[in-house]
XYZ file of C-alpha atoms in Angstrom:
715
model
C -134.047 -55.974 -64.415
C -133.431 -51.813 -64.251
C -130.408 -52.552 -61.223
C -129.255 -55.084 -63.198
C -129.027 -52.843 -66.527
C -127.602 -50.200 -64.628
C -124.787 -51.853 -63.618
C -120.979 -51.406 -63.990
C -120.532 -50.823 -67.828
C -117.760 -53.187 -68.194
C -118.808 -55.883 -65.888
C -122.153 -55.907 -67.067
C -120.714 -56.385 -70.361
C -119.024 -59.489 -69.637
C -121.739 -61.283 -67.110
C -124.482 -60.989 -69.961
C -123.163 -62.546 -72.789
C -120.352 -64.318 -70.797
C -122.604 -67.539 -71.427
C -123.190 -66.392 -75.614
C -119.763 -65.671 -76.285
C -118.074 -68.627 -74.027
C -115.792 -65.450 -72.434
C -112.311 -66.856 -70.921
C -113.014 -67.018 -67.012
C -109.758 -65.078 -66.152
C -109.327 -62.251 -63.586
C -112.130 -58.996 -63.955
C -110.661 -57.983 -67.794
C -110.256 -54.462 -67.712
C -107.889 -52.950 -69.817
C -106.611 -50.833 -67.285
C -105.398 -54.238 -65.307
C -102.727 -54.390 -68.264
C -99.136 -54.375 -66.560
C -96.739 -52.463 -68.552
C -93.134 -53.631 -66.847
C -92.040 -54.741 -69.960
C -92.443 -51.270 -71.829
C -90.156 -47.823 -71.171
C -92.698 -45.804 -72.915
C -94.140 -43.604 -69.934
C -97.202 -42.227 -71.498
C -98.370 -45.326 -71.736
C -98.012 -46.026 -68.286
C -99.853 -43.030 -67.406
C -102.434 -43.319 -69.449
C -102.893 -46.509 -67.737
C -102.879 -44.482 -63.930
C -104.809 -41.604 -64.982
C -107.464 -43.372 -67.416
C -107.861 -47.234 -65.449
C -110.431 -49.131 -68.669
C -110.497 -46.576 -71.149
C -107.779 -47.296 -73.018
C -106.957 -49.748 -75.937
C -103.873 -51.130 -77.756
C -103.773 -50.049 -81.043
C -101.839 -52.435 -82.988
C -104.728 -55.342 -81.654
C -107.383 -52.475 -83.388
C -105.218 -52.338 -86.099
C -104.296 -56.337 -86.168
C -108.550 -57.299 -86.594
C -109.594 -53.798 -88.718
C -107.332 -54.623 -92.076
C -109.241 -57.849 -92.010
C -112.735 -56.676 -90.893
C -115.425 -53.788 -92.402
C -116.475 -53.217 -89.098
C -116.784 -49.582 -86.924
C -113.529 -49.299 -84.822
C -115.700 -48.403 -81.583
C -116.880 -52.264 -81.895
C -113.524 -53.497 -82.408
C -112.326 -52.108 -79.349
C -114.990 -52.846 -76.365
C -114.813 -56.688 -77.914
C -110.727 -56.866 -77.333
C -111.182 -54.903 -74.268
C -113.473 -58.022 -72.912
C -111.039 -60.748 -74.253
C -107.621 -59.009 -74.529
C -107.390 -57.045 -71.271
C -103.866 -58.703 -70.432
C -99.802 -58.726 -70.450
C -99.681 -62.760 -71.823
C -99.020 -62.545 -75.640
C -100.811 -66.286 -75.731
C -104.013 -65.148 -74.324
C -103.915 -61.926 -76.743
C -103.080 -64.217 -79.271
C -106.000 -66.258 -77.896
C -107.950 -63.457 -77.573
C -107.461 -61.584 -80.640
C -108.572 -65.006 -82.063
C -112.251 -64.892 -80.631
C -112.717 -61.397 -81.229
C -112.485 -62.936 -85.376
C -115.042 -65.409 -84.414
C -117.442 -63.333 -82.911
C -117.200 -60.864 -85.904
C -117.460 -63.763 -88.262
C -120.287 -65.564 -86.776
C -122.430 -62.572 -84.650
C -121.773 -59.285 -86.437
C -124.671 -58.914 -89.125
C -123.473 -57.947 -92.248
C -126.741 -56.614 -94.699
C -126.485 -58.598 -97.081
C -126.509 -61.843 -94.952
C -129.069 -60.814 -93.035
C -131.755 -63.070 -94.189
C -129.194 -66.287 -93.594
C -129.005 -64.679 -89.916
C -132.580 -64.393 -89.585
C -133.565 -67.789 -90.815
C -131.049 -69.066 -87.786
C -132.883 -67.439 -85.346
C -135.918 -69.208 -86.429
C -134.216 -72.558 -86.111
C -131.988 -72.327 -82.798
C -135.113 -70.090 -81.216
C -132.285 -67.881 -80.484
C -129.433 -65.924 -81.921
C -127.077 -63.032 -80.778
C -126.341 -60.417 -82.808
C -123.773 -57.216 -82.979
C -125.727 -54.662 -84.978
C -126.817 -51.273 -84.605
C -130.096 -50.510 -82.964
C -132.486 -47.665 -82.691
C -135.379 -47.252 -80.743
C -138.449 -45.243 -80.860
C -141.881 -45.029 -79.510
C -145.120 -45.896 -80.982
C -147.742 -43.830 -79.019
C -150.500 -45.549 -80.855
C -149.523 -48.982 -78.730
C -148.178 -47.065 -75.944
C -144.864 -49.461 -76.592
C -141.169 -48.666 -77.664
C -140.514 -50.734 -80.912
C -136.967 -51.102 -81.712
C -135.452 -51.484 -85.946
C -132.319 -53.079 -86.825
C -130.262 -51.580 -88.685
C -128.063 -54.250 -91.042
C -130.662 -57.147 -89.723
C -133.248 -54.949 -91.620
C -135.958 -56.096 -89.039
C -138.163 -53.434 -87.466
C -141.133 -52.514 -84.610
C -139.730 -55.506 -82.389
C -140.683 -54.898 -79.254
C -138.470 -53.860 -76.317
C -138.656 -53.325 -72.876
C -139.043 -49.843 -72.049
C -136.118 -50.062 -69.412
C -134.112 -50.093 -72.217
C -134.666 -46.655 -74.211
C -135.245 -45.308 -70.389
C -131.231 -46.664 -68.973
C -129.577 -45.619 -72.519
C -131.497 -42.842 -73.752
C -128.852 -42.763 -77.072
C -131.132 -45.300 -78.277
C -133.588 -42.673 -78.575
C -131.266 -40.375 -80.900
C -130.295 -41.931 -84.103
C -129.004 -45.841 -82.268
C -126.065 -47.172 -80.795
C -124.681 -50.193 -81.988
C -125.865 -53.344 -79.300
C -125.159 -56.437 -78.502
C -128.256 -58.012 -79.017
C -129.798 -61.635 -77.653
C -132.584 -62.314 -79.957
C -134.972 -64.731 -79.435
C -138.025 -65.996 -82.107
C -141.663 -67.256 -80.925
C -144.295 -67.427 -83.836
C -147.878 -67.739 -82.446
C -150.432 -68.790 -84.710
C -153.092 -67.323 -82.726
C -151.371 -64.146 -83.693
C -149.792 -63.731 -86.732
C -149.948 -59.776 -86.619
C -147.345 -59.754 -83.756
C -143.987 -59.929 -84.836
C -141.937 -63.138 -83.698
C -138.962 -61.331 -82.779
C -138.377 -61.101 -79.396
C -135.024 -58.948 -77.460
C -133.989 -60.529 -74.516
C -130.862 -58.993 -73.467
C -129.028 -55.573 -75.063
C -125.891 -53.912 -74.037
C -124.625 -51.593 -75.378
C -121.022 -51.149 -77.154
C -120.777 -47.386 -77.486
C -121.070 -45.565 -74.555
C -123.885 -45.591 -71.822
C -122.635 -42.254 -70.051
C -119.747 -40.608 -69.533
C -118.054 -38.458 -66.439
C -116.579 -35.740 -67.545
C -115.079 -34.129 -64.948
C -112.791 -37.847 -65.392
C -111.944 -36.231 -68.635
C -110.717 -32.998 -67.242
C -109.168 -33.882 -64.271
C -107.021 -36.206 -65.872
C -105.565 -33.811 -68.878
C -103.965 -31.767 -65.728
C -101.509 -35.250 -65.664
C -99.942 -34.349 -69.128
C -98.548 -31.533 -70.577
C -99.364 -30.199 -73.637
C -97.189 -31.915 -76.454
C -98.446 -35.497 -74.461
C -101.814 -34.324 -74.958
C -101.930 -33.826 -78.628
C -100.272 -37.525 -78.974
C -102.710 -39.183 -76.474
C -105.252 -37.471 -79.048
C -103.460 -38.487 -81.974
C -103.432 -42.202 -81.184
C -106.469 -42.596 -80.145
C -107.701 -41.506 -83.667
C -104.864 -44.503 -84.550
C -101.835 -42.513 -85.685
C -98.347 -42.681 -84.834
C -97.467 -39.501 -83.139
C -93.295 -39.619 -82.966
C -93.926 -40.298 -87.474
C -94.648 -36.556 -87.921
C -93.706 -32.950 -87.080
C -94.742 -30.231 -85.011
C -96.801 -28.808 -87.645
C -98.606 -31.924 -89.038
C -99.341 -32.797 -85.568
C -101.968 -30.282 -85.479
C -103.490 -29.979 -89.248
C -104.745 -34.035 -87.611
C -105.736 -32.787 -84.778
C -107.644 -30.115 -86.565
C -109.201 -32.782 -88.406
C -111.432 -33.279 -85.179
C -112.015 -29.427 -84.926
C -116.051 -30.180 -86.490
C -116.603 -33.114 -83.788
C -115.756 -30.762 -80.891
C -117.703 -27.520 -81.906
C -121.238 -26.806 -83.209
C -121.658 -25.461 -86.676
C -118.152 -24.911 -87.826
C -117.540 -25.362 -91.208
C -114.264 -26.908 -92.642
C -112.383 -27.665 -96.034
C -109.839 -30.343 -96.986
C -108.395 -30.545 -100.058
C -105.001 -32.713 -100.448
C -103.500 -35.303 -102.899
C -104.894 -39.106 -102.889
C -104.075 -41.288 -99.155
C -103.684 -38.747 -96.655
C -106.821 -40.369 -94.619
C -108.915 -36.990 -94.949
C -112.184 -38.710 -94.183
C -110.928 -41.566 -92.278
C -111.410 -39.753 -88.744
C -115.353 -39.044 -90.239
C -115.856 -42.596 -91.070
C -114.290 -44.661 -88.375
C -112.972 -42.363 -85.286
C -116.855 -40.836 -84.047
C -120.100 -43.066 -84.452
C -121.540 -38.962 -84.238
C -120.342 -38.364 -87.474
C -121.881 -39.510 -90.598
C -120.215 -39.633 -93.733
C -121.351 -38.927 -97.490
C -120.296 -40.410 -100.497
C -120.259 -38.059 -102.854
C -122.821 -38.185 -105.843
C -126.200 -37.000 -106.063
C -127.932 -35.928 -102.624
C -131.816 -34.195 -101.660
C -132.590 -31.535 -100.069
C -134.862 -33.448 -98.134
C -132.196 -36.335 -97.178
C -129.594 -33.074 -95.858
C -132.252 -31.260 -93.894
C -136.004 -31.749 -93.543
C -137.794 -34.065 -95.258
C -141.398 -31.941 -96.266
C -143.418 -35.382 -96.817
C -142.745 -37.362 -93.453
C -141.974 -34.567 -91.506
C -138.327 -35.244 -90.499
C -134.994 -33.828 -89.796
C -132.410 -34.316 -92.352
C -128.711 -35.885 -91.271
C -128.136 -32.490 -90.051
C -130.163 -32.997 -87.140
C -129.440 -36.317 -86.385
C -125.572 -36.349 -86.495
C -123.102 -33.869 -84.878
C -120.944 -33.894 -88.461
C -121.806 -34.646 -92.083
C -119.198 -35.110 -93.675
C -118.972 -35.024 -98.128
C -116.393 -37.546 -99.068
C -115.147 -36.498 -102.953
C -116.473 -33.118 -103.089
C -116.095 -33.172 -107.254
C -119.129 -35.105 -107.155
C -121.689 -33.290 -104.705
C -124.596 -32.630 -106.901
C -128.206 -31.648 -105.916
C -131.520 -32.824 -107.807
C -133.501 -30.192 -106.024
C -132.688 -26.154 -107.833
C -132.595 -24.356 -104.019
C -130.671 -27.051 -102.794
C -127.128 -25.216 -102.488
C -129.629 -21.957 -101.351
C -130.378 -23.721 -98.401
C -127.295 -25.776 -97.764
C -125.689 -22.160 -97.261
C -128.482 -20.384 -95.337
C -127.271 -23.154 -92.597
C -124.097 -22.921 -92.933
C -124.196 -19.113 -91.734
C -126.320 -19.524 -89.267
C -127.001 -22.990 -87.744
C -130.643 -22.770 -89.232
C -133.067 -23.495 -92.303
C -136.386 -22.624 -93.457
C -138.284 -25.399 -95.130
C -142.090 -25.044 -95.782
C -143.705 -22.727 -92.666
C -141.420 -23.588 -89.970
C -137.611 -22.624 -89.368
C -135.327 -25.820 -88.329
C -131.595 -25.414 -85.860
C -129.825 -28.216 -85.698
C -126.178 -27.992 -84.731
C -124.214 -30.703 -87.462
C -121.112 -28.949 -88.996
C -120.359 -29.674 -92.357
C -117.036 -31.167 -93.526
C -115.815 -31.109 -97.499
C -112.693 -32.947 -97.994
C -111.413 -33.977 -101.525
C -108.594 -34.915 -104.067
C -105.809 -32.133 -105.984
C -105.067 -33.692 -108.609
C -102.103 -31.274 -109.626
C -99.371 -29.353 -107.552
C -100.897 -26.517 -105.558
C -98.382 -24.551 -107.196
C -99.829 -24.764 -110.088
C -103.052 -24.767 -109.109
C -102.807 -21.029 -107.625
C -101.416 -19.855 -111.083
C -103.576 -21.344 -112.947
C -107.299 -21.063 -110.824
C -107.966 -21.402 -106.887
C -107.760 -24.024 -104.530
C -111.873 -24.792 -104.589
C -111.410 -25.888 -107.712
C -112.734 -28.892 -107.666
C -115.402 -27.608 -105.896
C -118.263 -29.239 -108.661
C -119.528 -26.081 -111.451
C -122.293 -25.053 -109.303
C -120.107 -24.027 -106.374
C -116.773 -23.763 -107.669
C -117.215 -20.068 -108.330
C -119.556 -18.844 -105.903
C -117.974 -16.721 -103.140
C -121.206 -16.406 -100.839
C -120.821 -20.470 -100.783
C -117.554 -20.251 -99.542
C -117.732 -17.608 -97.670
C -119.549 -19.639 -95.123
C -115.961 -21.866 -94.701
C -114.486 -21.248 -91.244
C -111.519 -23.202 -91.840
C -109.449 -24.661 -95.237
C -106.929 -27.151 -94.019
C -103.712 -27.409 -96.021
C -104.032 -31.170 -97.110
C -101.277 -31.145 -99.547
C -99.095 -30.796 -96.423
C -99.748 -33.795 -94.555
C -97.729 -37.269 -96.322
C -99.607 -39.949 -97.707
C -100.191 -42.613 -95.271
C -97.585 -45.029 -94.395
C -98.252 -48.016 -92.646
C -95.715 -47.461 -89.576
C -97.911 -44.077 -89.717
C -100.153 -46.452 -87.518
C -99.072 -46.765 -83.865
C -98.840 -49.509 -81.353
C -99.084 -47.556 -78.758
C -102.081 -47.283 -75.965
C -104.952 -44.835 -76.325
C -108.249 -43.391 -75.399
C -111.065 -46.671 -76.179
C -112.690 -45.002 -79.462
C -116.080 -44.597 -78.124
C -114.810 -43.001 -74.943
C -113.364 -40.638 -76.894
C -115.764 -40.113 -79.213
C -118.592 -38.583 -76.184
C -116.306 -37.006 -74.798
C -115.602 -35.228 -77.722
C -119.306 -34.838 -78.070
C -119.816 -33.522 -74.579
C -117.561 -30.654 -75.545
C -119.897 -29.766 -78.016
C -122.237 -28.027 -75.236
C -118.767 -25.764 -74.123
C -117.014 -22.204 -76.027
C -114.049 -21.273 -75.315
C -114.665 -18.461 -78.180
C -113.747 -15.114 -75.711
C -109.983 -17.412 -74.905
C -108.569 -15.234 -76.555
C -110.344 -11.513 -75.456
C -107.962 -11.715 -72.676
C -104.678 -11.612 -73.883
C -105.260 -10.643 -77.575
C -108.348 -8.429 -80.256
C -108.389 -9.159 -83.801
C -106.730 -6.577 -86.670
C -109.006 -4.058 -88.496
C -108.638 -5.923 -91.663
C -111.378 -8.896 -90.331
C -114.652 -8.514 -91.195
C -117.833 -10.453 -89.086
C -118.224 -13.636 -90.961
C -113.635 -13.256 -90.156
C -114.332 -13.287 -86.522
C -117.535 -16.090 -85.894
C -114.954 -18.381 -88.242
C -112.081 -17.897 -85.969
C -113.437 -17.600 -82.748
C -114.911 -21.132 -83.834
C -111.365 -22.693 -84.658
C -110.027 -20.872 -81.813
C -112.913 -22.710 -79.370
C -112.476 -25.987 -81.127
C -108.843 -26.117 -80.983
C -108.619 -24.766 -77.061
C -111.288 -28.406 -76.465
C -109.171 -30.544 -78.382
C -105.602 -29.239 -76.888
C -106.701 -28.040 -72.950
C -110.672 -29.268 -72.523
C -110.094 -28.075 -69.087
C -110.133 -24.567 -70.812
C -106.358 -23.481 -68.683
C -104.725 -21.961 -71.128
C -102.202 -19.125 -71.075
C -101.006 -16.471 -72.918
C -98.118 -18.502 -75.186
C -100.708 -21.348 -75.656
C -103.638 -18.885 -76.863
C -100.751 -17.077 -79.197
C -100.231 -20.625 -81.067
C -103.784 -21.603 -81.613
C -104.763 -18.094 -82.620
C -101.985 -17.627 -85.848
C -103.113 -21.190 -87.004
C -106.869 -20.161 -86.988
C -106.014 -17.138 -88.448
C -103.996 -18.628 -91.097
C -106.590 -21.363 -91.493
C -109.154 -18.783 -92.307
C -106.949 -16.265 -94.436
C -106.010 -19.509 -96.730
C -109.842 -19.688 -97.510
C -110.153 -15.076 -98.158
C -107.036 -16.046 -100.413
C -109.224 -18.101 -102.466
C -112.564 -15.366 -102.538
C -110.226 -12.634 -103.606
C -109.419 -14.747 -106.642
C -112.511 -15.481 -107.607
C -114.539 -12.219 -106.242
C -112.319 -9.711 -107.062
C -111.723 -6.686 -104.510
C -114.577 -7.383 -102.471
C -112.292 -9.581 -100.691
C -109.046 -7.422 -100.707
C -109.239 -7.448 -96.812
C -107.206 -10.782 -96.363
C -104.116 -9.212 -94.832
C -105.532 -11.215 -90.759
C -103.531 -9.816 -87.533
C -104.211 -9.314 -84.291
C -103.426 -6.988 -81.521
C -101.485 -7.679 -77.992
C -103.753 -5.908 -75.546
C -100.397 -5.549 -73.378
C -97.983 -4.374 -76.117
C -100.245 -2.817 -78.998
C -98.002 -4.956 -81.057
C -99.740 -5.800 -84.194
C -98.854 -9.517 -85.781
C -99.514 -9.913 -89.588
C -99.861 -13.980 -90.488
C -99.610 -15.316 -94.023
C -100.650 -18.713 -95.548
C -97.197 -20.608 -96.508
C -97.976 -21.676 -100.094
C -99.471 -17.184 -101.015
C -95.232 -16.358 -99.209
C -97.327 -13.814 -97.777
C -95.173 -10.640 -96.724
C -91.892 -11.745 -96.986
C -91.234 -10.879 -100.507
C -90.595 -7.226 -100.086
C -88.262 -7.039 -96.950
C -88.153 -4.555 -94.306
C -84.801 -2.258 -94.892
C -82.560 -0.777 -97.157
C -81.360 -3.399 -99.235
C -78.395 -3.577 -101.980
C -77.672 -1.273 -104.507
C -79.367 -2.167 -107.590
C -81.903 -4.623 -105.760
C -85.838 -3.256 -106.298
C -89.054 -4.890 -106.235
C -91.996 -4.377 -108.404
C -95.185 -6.124 -108.792
C -97.160 -6.819 -112.191
C -99.011 -9.640 -113.911
C -97.480 -12.790 -115.284
C -97.303 -14.667 -117.944
C -99.935 -16.954 -116.184
C -102.251 -13.758 -116.325
C -102.066 -13.776 -112.099
C -100.238 -10.939 -110.684
C -97.237 -11.688 -108.840
C -93.775 -9.588 -107.218
C -90.618 -9.580 -109.392
C -87.325 -8.986 -108.325
C -84.075 -7.385 -109.708
C -80.637 -7.708 -108.765
C -78.284 -5.406 -110.531
C -74.580 -5.361 -110.094
C -72.342 -2.919 -112.014
C -68.701 -4.412 -113.187
C -65.117 -2.649 -114.564
C -65.875 -3.222 -118.617
C -66.658 -2.389 -121.734
C -70.835 -1.008 -122.003
C -71.754 -4.569 -121.566
C -75.403 -5.287 -120.654
C -76.171 -9.379 -119.335
C -80.065 -9.923 -118.436
C -80.636 -13.659 -116.846
C -84.068 -15.644 -115.185
C -86.185 -15.421 -117.965
C -85.124 -17.949 -120.471
C -86.037 -17.268 -123.761
C -89.236 -14.815 -123.332
C -88.405 -12.381 -126.168
C -90.329 -9.255 -124.695
C -89.234 -9.430 -121.545
C -85.092 -9.069 -122.932
C -86.649 -6.311 -124.895
C -88.045 -4.399 -121.765
C -84.875 -4.889 -120.549
C -82.242 -3.258 -122.985
C -85.288 -0.407 -123.191
C -84.594 0.247 -119.568
C -80.420 -0.011 -120.889
C -81.108 2.606 -123.739
C -83.269 4.720 -121.743
C -80.508 4.813 -119.606
C -77.587 5.665 -122.010
C -79.717 8.251 -123.855
C -80.634 10.061 -120.710
C -78.018 9.284 -117.522
C -76.486 13.123 -117.569
C -80.159 13.937 -116.236
C -79.901 11.794 -113.334
C -76.171 12.189 -112.628
C -72.765 13.018 -113.938
C -71.460 10.084 -112.677
C -72.944 7.286 -114.095
C -70.706 5.815 -116.682
C -71.791 2.670 -118.976
C -69.317 2.765 -121.603
C -66.153 1.638 -119.232
C -68.441 -0.100 -116.990
C -70.698 -3.687 -117.338
C -74.141 -4.271 -116.036
C -75.642 -7.538 -114.710
C -79.172 -7.890 -114.147
C -81.250 -11.230 -112.509
C -84.536 -11.256 -113.013
C -87.044 -13.111 -110.391
C -90.127 -14.627 -110.296
C -91.219 -14.148 -106.401
C -94.171 -16.018 -106.871
C -93.686 -18.256 -109.552
C -97.007 -16.953 -111.993
C -94.769 -16.716 -114.595
C -92.173 -13.674 -115.865
C -93.711 -10.286 -117.186
C -92.935 -8.049 -119.602
C -93.351 -4.727 -117.556
C -90.054 -4.285 -116.666
C -88.355 -0.983 -118.099
C -88.917 1.613 -115.546
C -88.426 -0.709 -112.174
C -85.086 -2.189 -114.252
C -84.353 1.814 -115.108
C -84.308 2.392 -111.786
C -82.502 -0.917 -110.543
C -79.658 0.547 -113.222
C -79.553 3.611 -111.851
C -79.236 2.591 -108.378
C -76.310 0.299 -108.899
C -74.667 2.509 -111.016
C -75.115 5.047 -108.149
C -74.066 2.881 -104.877
C -77.346 3.865 -103.399
C -80.220 1.969 -102.801
C -83.355 2.276 -102.693
C -85.990 3.280 -99.996
C -87.042 0.765 -97.465
C -89.892 -1.869 -98.138
C -90.838 0.346 -101.474
C -92.674 -1.200 -104.437
C -92.500 0.402 -108.005
C -95.478 0.507 -110.289
C -96.255 1.558 -113.675
C -93.753 1.456 -116.768
C -92.275 4.111 -119.690
C -91.698 2.956 -123.511
C -88.653 3.898 -125.764
C -88.967 7.608 -125.373
C -90.230 7.828 -121.242
C -93.774 7.540 -122.033
C -95.370 6.576 -118.891
C -98.355 4.145 -118.980
C -100.637 3.900 -116.573
C -101.346 1.359 -113.949
C -103.984 -1.459 -114.762
C -106.477 -2.696 -112.102
C -104.469 -0.242 -109.462
C -106.637 -1.956 -106.328
C -105.432 -5.172 -106.581
C -102.109 -4.587 -107.434
C -102.057 -2.668 -104.717
C -103.034 -5.278 -102.588
C -100.916 -7.671 -103.871
C -97.889 -4.765 -102.609
C -99.415 -4.726 -99.365
C -99.986 -8.786 -98.753
C -96.121 -8.635 -99.911
C -94.673 -6.073 -97.019
C -94.477 -2.960 -99.090
C -95.025 -0.331 -97.408
C -94.283 2.466 -99.497
C -95.166 2.791 -103.410
C -93.870 4.701 -106.906
C -97.048 5.488 -108.705
C -97.630 7.201 -111.542
C -99.354 10.421 -111.167
C -101.530 9.414 -114.393
C -103.265 6.664 -111.968
C -104.114 9.425 -109.174
C -107.678 8.787 -111.197
C -107.918 6.005 -110.306
C -107.608 5.855 -106.937
C -111.309 5.897 -106.785
C -111.350 2.377 -107.042
C -109.311 1.753 -104.252
C -110.582 0.822 -100.349
C -109.788 3.412 -98.268
C -108.690 1.253 -95.861
C -106.086 -0.132 -98.478
C -104.933 3.041 -99.533
C -104.256 3.987 -95.804
C -101.972 1.167 -95.691
C -99.350 2.554 -98.193
C -96.754 6.191 -98.160
C -98.131 6.147 -101.807
C -95.298 8.207 -103.628
C -95.928 9.839 -107.334
C -93.791 10.546 -109.892
C -94.085 12.184 -113.181
C -91.185 11.008 -115.221
C -88.482 8.240 -115.299
C -86.507 10.786 -113.708
C -89.089 11.871 -111.132
C -89.445 8.397 -110.279
C -85.383 7.529 -109.800
C -84.831 10.276 -107.709
C -87.607 9.253 -105.530
C -87.142 5.669 -105.668
C -83.522 6.653 -103.788
C -84.388 9.019 -101.790
C -83.393 12.092 -103.361
C -85.416 15.322 -102.410
């Protein structure tokens, strides 16, 4: 029997079950035999040549999946048996056969008793179900448990778990021919007998086949192949969206990778973890327990993190633990890949994924709260929990799924894909970046671990053979830095200056050039550009109407006129108008102290305010507006990359800068390299981390006039 089981996978499946399923008697039913002379898709042709028997037409999967609640890998196995032809009539007939098989043989949990009854009546019945095997060492026999059918302790030949080891590690989907035999003399004996069993999932994998096959595709082609394998049509997406879709698979190839994705509804956030891989489990939002997730003290068994490669939590807003220490144990596991229960410490390699919905726009969320806000209250402001996140995917950048987003072309059989992804977990490319780059000083140890994990995961997905050049590594490194920086930006909002170091960068080993990586939604590093600006153009950092810190730009022009001062860009905000008026009145009263060439009676001044971060206009503008007016009046620009801090009253009294450390961090994030600071704020510099203070050229001023001279670079 063992020799029969160890036959070629596809051939075995067909031979064993052709009687049960009435398989069509044609040429060997392998997907690779399909002729593609009628298509111009070069990628399809190459896939057939390089990976024969490992691919399937995804439109057939889609056609049945829409009306059948079965795992994708079950569907694609049957399609490989029935629809491996180029004849459309034969394909349609094959689809009808697959539908019939699923209707009659796929076990639905609510129909389990009906199928058991049919088995008793007929004496034999073929089912499609998930089968797990364990050794009953008290009886020295192997016993099978059927997931949907609900029967357990069914004796099974030791040949099956010996050949298909995955039966022993959580179970796999199988086609099983069951027999019913009741012996009145042995009433304690289970009446179910397994006559034949064939795994639907891949029983073995040749990893060298995958690595050798990758060499036949370019980077762009391989990304397209991977996306088609999960059912998406890559031609409908930009390269940026392709990378985000691909990154969803990162937890499937990297051990202990913690990923978060929040975004609008209908963008397919849970699709990969529920349908694509039999090695991941999607935990629906709601209550869970430490025993279920980590370790059951009663029966001494490891929970989900020990049984699955990836544990994904859907609808994070609903996550609750019955146990008070649930979140603490989760934090321990996310940081170290281990957890302590009772007297033992257990290790597991499962990646953790958190997905959920954002109910308002990202812009609004950034102004009023932070991007982790949808998490439940017990987590939402726990900076230690979020600091363990290695990656935050911007789900709002992925468009809502449309029918044409799903591919009709060839892709890997889902189970083949999931198996080589699982095999890749055994290798690591975390050190791939060291040959070309080193990470900047703003990254702490947790940041470095996160970046290396993401770099390793993305290389595995795009370059599974590990053959990457400098440009390819740089592209992945920038993407990984952005994903981690998004986490750090939110931590800064939650935990304050403990997480000030968000200005992530990498350094080229050859040129020693340092490149900073911004986060798109934050606007990062380009708000205060380098080089000389137009006269009258100045920047300040202050707290806006939403109580969030932001960057504000004043643009001022002087034209011939009668001494009017026109202000725009702030709507009906009375306090802002008063601040700008204060600056103009101070200019008219004290212009002679600046320069005799400043004219106010025969000139008009036009000023426009811009809220660059969208935090709401600020009312701390008098000093900045005064400097802008002087710059425009003298036709002299301010010094390069300057941020002006501080404010003045009507009489010229200088106000202290509040929360100096936070303000300076925003200056750094916005690209400022010089900061104009009131001397009375010098005493607050002790609260600023030295690493942050060292990034600026601090310029102190004692009076409004002194501020003007130093802003314009006048000694």
